[in-house]
Amino acid sequence: GIHVAKKIDKLGMRSSDTAQIFFEDVRIPSKNLIGEEGKGFTYQMLQFQEERLWGVATVLTPLETIIQETIDYTRQRKVFDQSVLHNQAVHFRLAELATDVELLRSLLYRTVALYVEGNDVTKFASMAKLKAGRLAREVTDSCLQFWGGMGFTSEVLVSRFYR
């Protein structure tokens, strides 16, 4: 029969239920069979490349927004009669983060182009997913530092993404 395991309590993507589904000795009419019998796991693993690419694509805009909001905040926030953004180290770090986001976008675009051409993109999709996760942590942590005490409040976007 069909058995659904306990729902997995995830840290992120909480609006999407995730659980294992087991099919044991379930009869499927041949007209309803998708692909070859016994190849479901392989098909799902191939489909994960699309999910990895989607995940990378969905993180780009929030990261850009966090960086831009931090630029705007550090431009208007004054310390010792100068904007925080006027500090070369702050300016450089934000430019470095924006560059990393653009590099990730380039990797994503290249990987999608290869995928559309029918190539195996497992390596590049995995690389992009890895970089997206690490960059999300790096951008939120770095930007949060420039917000000072305000970054610890729920009023600013960066604190939400940091959590």
Coordinates of N, CA and C in Angstrom, one line a residue:
G1 N 0.8 -1.2 0.0 CA 0.0 0.0 0.0 C 0.8 1.3 0.0
I2 N 0.2 2.3 0.2 CA 0.8 3.6 0.3 C 1.0 4.1 1.7
H3 N 2.2 4.5 2.1 CA 2.4 4.9 3.5 C 3.1 6.3 3.4
V4 N 2.6 7.3 4.1 CA 3.2 8.6 4.2 C 3.8 8.7 5.6
A5 N 5.1 9.0 5.6 CA 5.9 9.1 6.9 C 5.5 10.5 7.5
K6 N 6.0 10.6 8.7 CA 5.7 11.8 9.5 C 6.3 13.1 8.7
K7 N 5.5 14.2 8.7 CA 5.9 15.4 8.1 C 7.3 15.8 8.7
I8 N 8.2 16.3 7.9 CA 9.5 16.7 8.3 C 9.4 18.2 8.7
D9 N 9.8 18.5 10.0 CA 9.8 19.9 10.5 C 11.1 20.6 10.0
K10 N 11.0 21.4 9.0 CA 12.1 22.0 8.4 C 12.4 23.4 9.0
L11 N 13.6 23.9 8.8 CA 14.0 25.2 9.2 C 13.5 26.3 8.3
G12 N 13.6 26.0 7.0 CA 13.1 26.9 6.0 C 12.0 26.3 5.1
M13 N 11.5 27.1 4.2 CA 10.4 26.7 3.3 C 9.3 26.0 4.1
R14 N 8.9 26.6 5.1 CA 7.9 26.0 6.0 C 6.5 25.9 5.4
S15 N 6.2 26.7 4.4 CA 4.9 26.7 3.8 C 4.7 25.5 2.9
S16 N 5.8 24.8 2.7 CA 5.7 23.6 1.8 C 5.9 22.3 2.7
D17 N 4.9 21.5 2.8 CA 5.0 20.2 3.5 C 6.0 19.3 2.8
T18 N 6.8 18.6 3.6 CA 7.8 17.7 3.1 C 7.7 16.4 3.9
A19 N 7.5 15.3 3.2 CA 7.4 14.0 3.9 C 7.8 12.9 2.9
Q20 N 8.2 11.7 3.4 CA 8.5 10.6 2.5 C 7.2 9.9 2.2
I21 N 7.1 9.4 1.0 CA 5.9 8.6 0.6 C 6.5 7.3 0.1
F22 N 5.9 6.2 0.6 CA 6.4 4.9 0.2 C 5.2 4.1 -0.5
F23 N 5.6 3.5 -1.6 CA 4.6 2.8 -2.4 C 5.2 1.3 -2.4
E24 N 4.4 0.4 -1.8 CA 4.8 -1.0 -1.7 C 3.7 -1.8 -2.3
D25 N 4.1 -2.6 -3.3 CA 3.1 -3.5 -4.0 C 1.9 -2.7 -4.4
V26 N 2.0 -1.5 -5.0 CA 0.9 -0.8 -5.5 C 0.8 -1.1 -7.0
R27 N -0.4 -1.4 -7.4 CA -0.6 -1.7 -8.8 C -1.0 -0.4 -9.5
I28 N -0.3 -0.1 -10.6 CA -0.5 1.0 -11.4 C -0.9 0.6 -12.8
P29 N -2.0 1.0 -13.4 CA -2.3 0.7 -14.8 C -1.2 1.2 -15.7
S30 N -0.8 0.4 -16.7 CA 0.3 0.7 -17.6 C 0.1 2.1 -18.2
K31 N -1.1 2.5 -18.5 CA -1.4 3.8 -19.1 C -1.1 4.9 -18.2
N32 N -1.0 4.7 -16.9 CA -0.7 5.7 -15.9 C 0.7 5.7 -15.4
L33 N 1.5 4.8 -16.0 CA 2.9 4.7 -15.6 C 3.7 5.9 -16.2
I34 N 4.5 6.6 -15.4 CA 5.3 7.7 -16.0 C 6.7 7.2 -16.1
G35 N 7.2 7.1 -17.3 CA 8.5 6.6 -17.5 C 8.6 5.1 -17.4
E36 N 9.8 4.6 -17.1 CA 10.0 3.2 -16.9 C 9.8 2.7 -15.5
E37 N 9.3 1.5 -15.3 CA 9.1 1.0 -13.9 C 10.4 0.9 -13.2
G38 N 10.5 1.3 -12.0 CA 11.7 1.2 -11.2 C 12.7 2.4 -11.3
K39 N 12.3 3.3 -12.2 CA 13.2 4.4 -12.5 C 12.8 5.7 -11.7
G40 N 11.8 5.6 -10.9 CA 11.3 6.8 -10.2 C 12.3 7.6 -9.5
F41 N 13.2 6.9 -8.7 CA 14.2 7.6 -8.0 C 15.2 8.4 -8.9
T42 N 15.6 7.7 -10.0 CA 16.4 8.4 -11.0 C 15.8 9.6 -11.6
Y43 N 14.5 9.5 -11.9 CA 13.8 10.6 -12.5 C 13.8 11.8 -11.5
Q44 N 13.5 11.4 -10.2 CA 13.4 12.5 -9.2 C 14.8 13.1 -9.0
M45 N 15.9 12.4 -9.0 CA 17.2 13.0 -8.8 C 17.5 13.9 -10.0
L46 N 17.1 13.6 -11.2 CA 17.3 14.5 -12.3 C 16.4 15.8 -12.1
Q47 N 15.2 15.6 -11.6 CA 14.4 16.8 -11.4 C 14.9 17.7 -10.3
F48 N 15.7 17.2 -9.4 CA 16.3 18.0 -8.4 C 17.2 19.2 -9.0
Q49 N 17.7 18.9 -10.2 CA 18.5 20.0 -10.8 C 17.7 21.2 -11.0
E50 N 16.4 21.0 -11.5 CA 15.5 22.2 -11.7 C 15.2 22.9 -10.3
E51 N 15.0 22.1 -9.3 CA 14.8 22.7 -8.0 C 16.0 23.5 -7.5
R52 N 17.2 22.9 -7.7 CA 18.4 23.7 -7.3 C 18.4 25.0 -8.0
L53 N 18.2 25.0 -9.3 CA 18.2 26.2 -10.1 C 17.2 27.2 -9.6
W54 N 16.0 26.7 -9.3 CA 14.9 27.5 -8.9 C 15.3 28.2 -7.5
G55 N 15.9 27.4 -6.6 CA 16.3 27.9 -5.3 C 17.3 29.0 -5.5
V56 N 18.2 28.8 -6.4 CA 19.2 29.9 -6.6 C 18.6 31.1 -7.1
A57 N 17.7 31.0 -8.1 CA 17.0 32.1 -8.7 C 16.2 32.9 -7.7
T58 N 15.6 32.2 -6.7 CA 14.7 32.9 -5.7 C 15.5 33.7 -4.7
V59 N 16.8 33.4 -4.6 CA 17.6 34.1 -3.5 C 18.2 35.4 -4.0
L60 N 18.4 35.5 -5.4 CA 19.1 36.7 -5.9 C 18.4 38.0 -5.6
T61 N 17.2 38.1 -5.8 CA 16.5 39.4 -5.6 C 16.5 39.8 -4.1
P62 N 16.2 38.9 -3.2 CA 16.3 39.3 -1.8 C 17.7 39.7 -1.3
L63 N 18.7 39.1 -1.9 CA 20.1 39.5 -1.5 C 20.4 40.9 -2.0
E64 N 19.9 41.1 -3.3 CA 20.1 42.5 -3.8 C 19.4 43.5 -3.0
T65 N 18.2 43.2 -2.6 CA 17.4 44.1 -1.8 C 18.0 44.4 -0.5
I66 N 18.5 43.4 0.2 CA 19.2 43.5 1.5 C 20.4 44.5 1.3
I67 N 21.2 44.2 0.3 CA 22.4 45.0 0.0 C 22.0 46.5 -0.2
Q68 N 21.0 46.7 -1.1 CA 20.5 48.0 -1.4 C 20.0 48.8 -0.2
E69 N 19.2 48.1 0.6 CA 18.7 48.7 1.8 C 19.8 49.1 2.8
T70 N 20.8 48.2 2.8 CA 22.0 48.5 3.7 C 22.7 49.7 3.1
I71 N 22.9 49.8 1.8 CA 23.6 51.0 1.2 C 22.8 52.2 1.6
D72 N 21.5 52.2 1.4 CA 20.6 53.4 1.7 C 20.7 53.8 3.1
Y73 N 20.7 52.8 4.0 CA 20.8 53.1 5.5 C 22.1 53.6 5.8
T74 N 23.2 53.0 5.3 CA 24.6 53.5 5.7 C 24.9 54.9 5.1
R75 N 24.2 55.2 4.0 CA 24.3 56.5 3.4 C 23.7 57.6 4.2
Q76 N 22.6 57.3 4.8 CA 21.9 58.3 5.6 C 22.3 58.3 7.1
R77 N 22.8 57.2 7.6 CA 23.2 57.1 9.0 C 24.6 57.8 9.2
K78 N 24.6 58.7 10.1 CA 25.8 59.5 10.4 C 26.5 59.1 11.7
V79 N 27.9 59.0 11.6 CA 28.7 58.7 12.7 C 29.9 59.7 12.6
F80 N 30.1 60.4 13.6 CA 31.2 61.5 13.6 C 31.0 62.4 12.4
D81 N 29.8 62.8 12.2 CA 29.4 63.8 11.1 C 29.7 63.3 9.7
Q82 N 29.8 62.0 9.5 CA 30.0 61.4 8.2 C 29.0 60.2 8.1
S83 N 28.6 60.0 6.8 CA 27.7 58.8 6.6 C 28.6 57.6 6.8
V84 N 28.0 56.5 7.3 CA 28.7 55.3 7.5 C 29.3 54.8 6.2
L85 N 28.5 55.0 5.1 CA 28.9 54.5 3.8 C 30.2 55.2 3.3
H86 N 30.5 56.4 3.9 CA 31.7 57.1 3.5 C 32.9 56.4 3.9
N87 N 32.8 55.5 4.9 CA 34.0 54.7 5.3 C 34.3 53.7 4.2
Q88 N 35.6 53.7 3.8 CA 36.0 52.9 2.7 C 35.8 51.4 2.9
A89 N 36.0 51.0 4.2 CA 35.8 49.5 4.5 C 34.4 49.1 4.3
V90 N 33.5 50.0 4.7 CA 32.0 49.7 4.5 C 31.7 49.6 3.0
H91 N 32.1 50.7 2.3 CA 31.9 50.8 0.9 C 32.4 49.5 0.1
F92 N 33.6 49.2 0.5 CA 34.3 48.0 -0.2 C 33.5 46.7 0.1
R93 N 33.1 46.5 1.4 CA 32.4 45.3 1.7 C 31.1 45.1 1.0
L94 N 30.4 46.2 0.9 CA 29.1 46.2 0.2 C 29.3 46.0 -1.3
A95 N 30.3 46.5 -1.9 CA 30.7 46.3 -3.3 C 31.1 44.9 -3.5
E96 N 31.8 44.3 -2.6 CA 32.2 42.9 -2.7 C 31.0 42.0 -2.6
L97 N 30.1 42.2 -1.7 CA 28.9 41.4 -1.6 C 28.0 41.5 -2.9
A98 N 27.9 42.7 -3.4 CA 27.1 42.9 -4.7 C 27.8 42.2 -5.8
T99 N 29.1 42.2 -5.8 CA 29.9 41.4 -6.9 C 29.6 39.9 -6.8
D100 N 29.6 39.4 -5.6 CA 29.4 38.0 -5.4 C 28.0 37.6 -5.8
V101 N 27.0 38.5 -5.6 CA 25.6 38.2 -6.1 C 25.6 38.1 -7.6
E102 N 26.3 39.1 -8.2 CA 26.4 39.0 -9.7 C 27.1 37.8 -10.2
L103 N 28.1 37.4 -9.6 CA 28.8 36.2 -10.0 C 27.9 34.9 -9.9
L104 N 27.1 34.9 -8.8 CA 26.1 33.8 -8.6 C 25.1 33.9 -9.8
R105 N 24.6 35.1 -10.1 CA 23.7 35.2 -11.2 C 24.3 34.7 -12.5
S106 N 25.5 35.0 -12.8 CA 26.2 34.5 -14.0 C 26.3 33.0 -14.0
L107 N 26.6 32.4 -12.9 CA 26.7 30.9 -12.8 C 25.3 30.3 -13.0
L108 N 24.3 30.9 -12.5 CA 22.9 30.5 -12.7 C 22.5 30.6 -14.2
Y109 N 22.8 31.7 -14.8 CA 22.4 31.9 -16.2 C 23.2 30.9 -17.1
R110 N 24.4 30.6 -16.8 CA 25.2 29.7 -17.6 C 24.6 28.3 -17.4
T111 N 24.3 27.9 -16.2 CA 23.8 26.6 -15.9 C 22.4 26.4 -16.5
V112 N 21.5 27.4 -16.5 CA 20.2 27.3 -17.1 C 20.4 27.1 -18.6
A113 N 21.3 27.9 -19.2 CA 21.5 27.8 -20.7 C 21.9 26.4 -21.0
L114 N 22.9 25.8 -20.3 CA 23.3 24.4 -20.5 C 22.2 23.4 -20.3
Y115 N 21.3 23.7 -19.3 CA 20.2 22.8 -19.0 C 19.2 22.8 -20.2
V116 N 18.9 24.0 -20.7 CA 18.0 24.2 -21.8 C 18.5 23.5 -23.0
E117 N 19.8 23.4 -23.2 CA 20.4 22.7 -24.4 C 20.4 21.2 -24.2
G118 N 20.0 20.7 -23.0 CA 19.9 19.3 -22.8 C 21.1 18.7 -22.1
N119 N 22.0 19.5 -21.6 CA 23.2 19.0 -20.9 C 22.9 18.6 -19.5
D120 N 23.8 17.7 -19.0 CA 23.7 17.3 -17.6 C 24.3 18.5 -16.8
V121 N 23.6 19.1 -15.9 CA 24.0 20.3 -15.1 C 24.2 20.0 -13.7
T122 N 24.3 18.7 -13.3 CA 24.4 18.3 -11.9 C 25.5 19.1 -11.2
K123 N 26.6 19.1 -11.8 CA 27.8 19.7 -11.2 C 27.6 21.2 -11.0
F124 N 27.1 21.9 -12.0 CA 26.9 23.4 -12.0 C 25.8 23.7 -11.1
A125 N 24.7 23.0 -11.1 CA 23.5 23.3 -10.3 C 23.9 23.1 -8.8
S126 N 24.7 22.0 -8.5 CA 25.1 21.8 -7.2 C 26.0 22.9 -6.7
M127 N 26.9 23.4 -7.6 CA 27.8 24.5 -7.2 C 27.0 25.8 -6.9
A128 N 26.0 26.0 -7.8 CA 25.2 27.2 -7.6 C 24.4 27.2 -6.3
K129 N 23.9 26.0 -6.0 CA 23.1 25.9 -4.8 C 24.0 26.1 -3.6
L130 N 25.2 25.5 -3.6 CA 26.1 25.6 -2.5 C 26.5 27.1 -2.3
K131 N 26.8 27.8 -3.4 CA 27.2 29.2 -3.3 C 26.0 30.1 -2.8
A132 N 24.8 29.8 -3.3 CA 23.6 30.5 -2.9 C 23.4 30.5 -1.4
G133 N 23.5 29.3 -0.8 CA 23.3 29.1 0.6 C 24.4 29.8 1.4
R134 N 25.6 29.7 1.0 CA 26.7 30.4 1.7 C 26.6 31.9 1.6
L135 N 26.3 32.3 0.4 CA 26.2 33.8 0.1 C 25.0 34.4 0.9
A136 N 23.9 33.7 1.0 CA 22.8 34.2 1.8 C 23.2 34.4 3.2
R137 N 23.9 33.5 3.8 CA 24.4 33.7 5.2 C 25.4 34.9 5.3
E138 N 26.3 34.9 4.3 CA 27.4 36.0 4.3 C 26.8 37.4 4.1
V139 N 25.8 37.5 3.2 CA 25.2 38.8 2.9 C 24.4 39.3 4.1
T140 N 23.6 38.4 4.7 CA 22.8 38.8 5.8 C 23.7 39.1 7.0
D141 N 24.7 38.3 7.3 CA 25.5 38.6 8.5 C 26.3 39.9 8.3
S142 N 26.9 40.1 7.1 CA 27.7 41.3 6.9 C 26.9 42.5 6.9
C143 N 25.7 42.5 6.2 CA 24.9 43.7 6.2 C 24.3 44.0 7.6
L144 N 23.9 42.9 8.3 CA 23.4 43.1 9.7 C 24.4 44.0 10.5
Q145 N 25.6 43.7 10.4 CA 26.6 44.4 11.2 C 26.6 46.0 11.0
F146 N 26.3 46.4 9.7 CA 26.2 47.8 9.4 C 25.0 48.5 9.9
W147 N 24.0 47.7 10.3 CA 22.7 48.3 10.9 C 22.9 48.6 12.4
G148 N 23.9 48.1 13.0 CA 24.1 48.3 14.4 C 22.9 47.7 15.2
G149 N 22.4 48.4 16.2 CA 21.3 48.0 17.1 C 20.0 47.8 16.3
M150 N 19.8 48.7 15.2 CA 18.6 48.6 14.4 C 18.5 47.2 13.8
G151 N 19.6 46.6 13.5 CA 19.6 45.3 12.8 C 19.1 44.2 13.7
F152 N 19.0 44.5 15.0 CA 18.5 43.5 15.9 C 17.0 43.6 16.1
T153 N 16.3 44.5 15.4 CA 14.9 44.7 15.5 C 14.2 44.0 14.4
S154 N 12.9 43.9 14.5 CA 12.1 43.2 13.5 C 11.7 44.3 12.4
E155 N 12.0 45.5 12.6 CA 11.6 46.6 11.7 C 12.4 46.5 10.4
V156 N 13.5 45.9 10.3 CA 14.3 45.9 9.1 C 14.4 44.5 8.5
L157 N 14.4 44.6 7.2 CA 14.4 43.3 6.4 C 15.5 42.4 6.7
V158 N 16.7 43.0 6.8 CA 17.9 42.1 7.0 C 17.8 41.2 8.2
S159 N 17.1 41.7 9.3 CA 17.0 40.9 10.5 C 16.1 39.6 10.2
R160 N 15.1 39.8 9.4 CA 14.2 38.7 9.0 C 15.0 37.6 8.2
F161 N 15.8 38.1 7.3 CA 16.6 37.1 6.5 C 17.7 36.5 7.3
Y162 N 18.2 37.2 8.3 CA 19.2 36.7 9.2 C 18.7 35.5 10.0
R163 N 17.5 35.7 10.5 CA 16.8 34.6 11.3 C 16.6 33.4 10.4

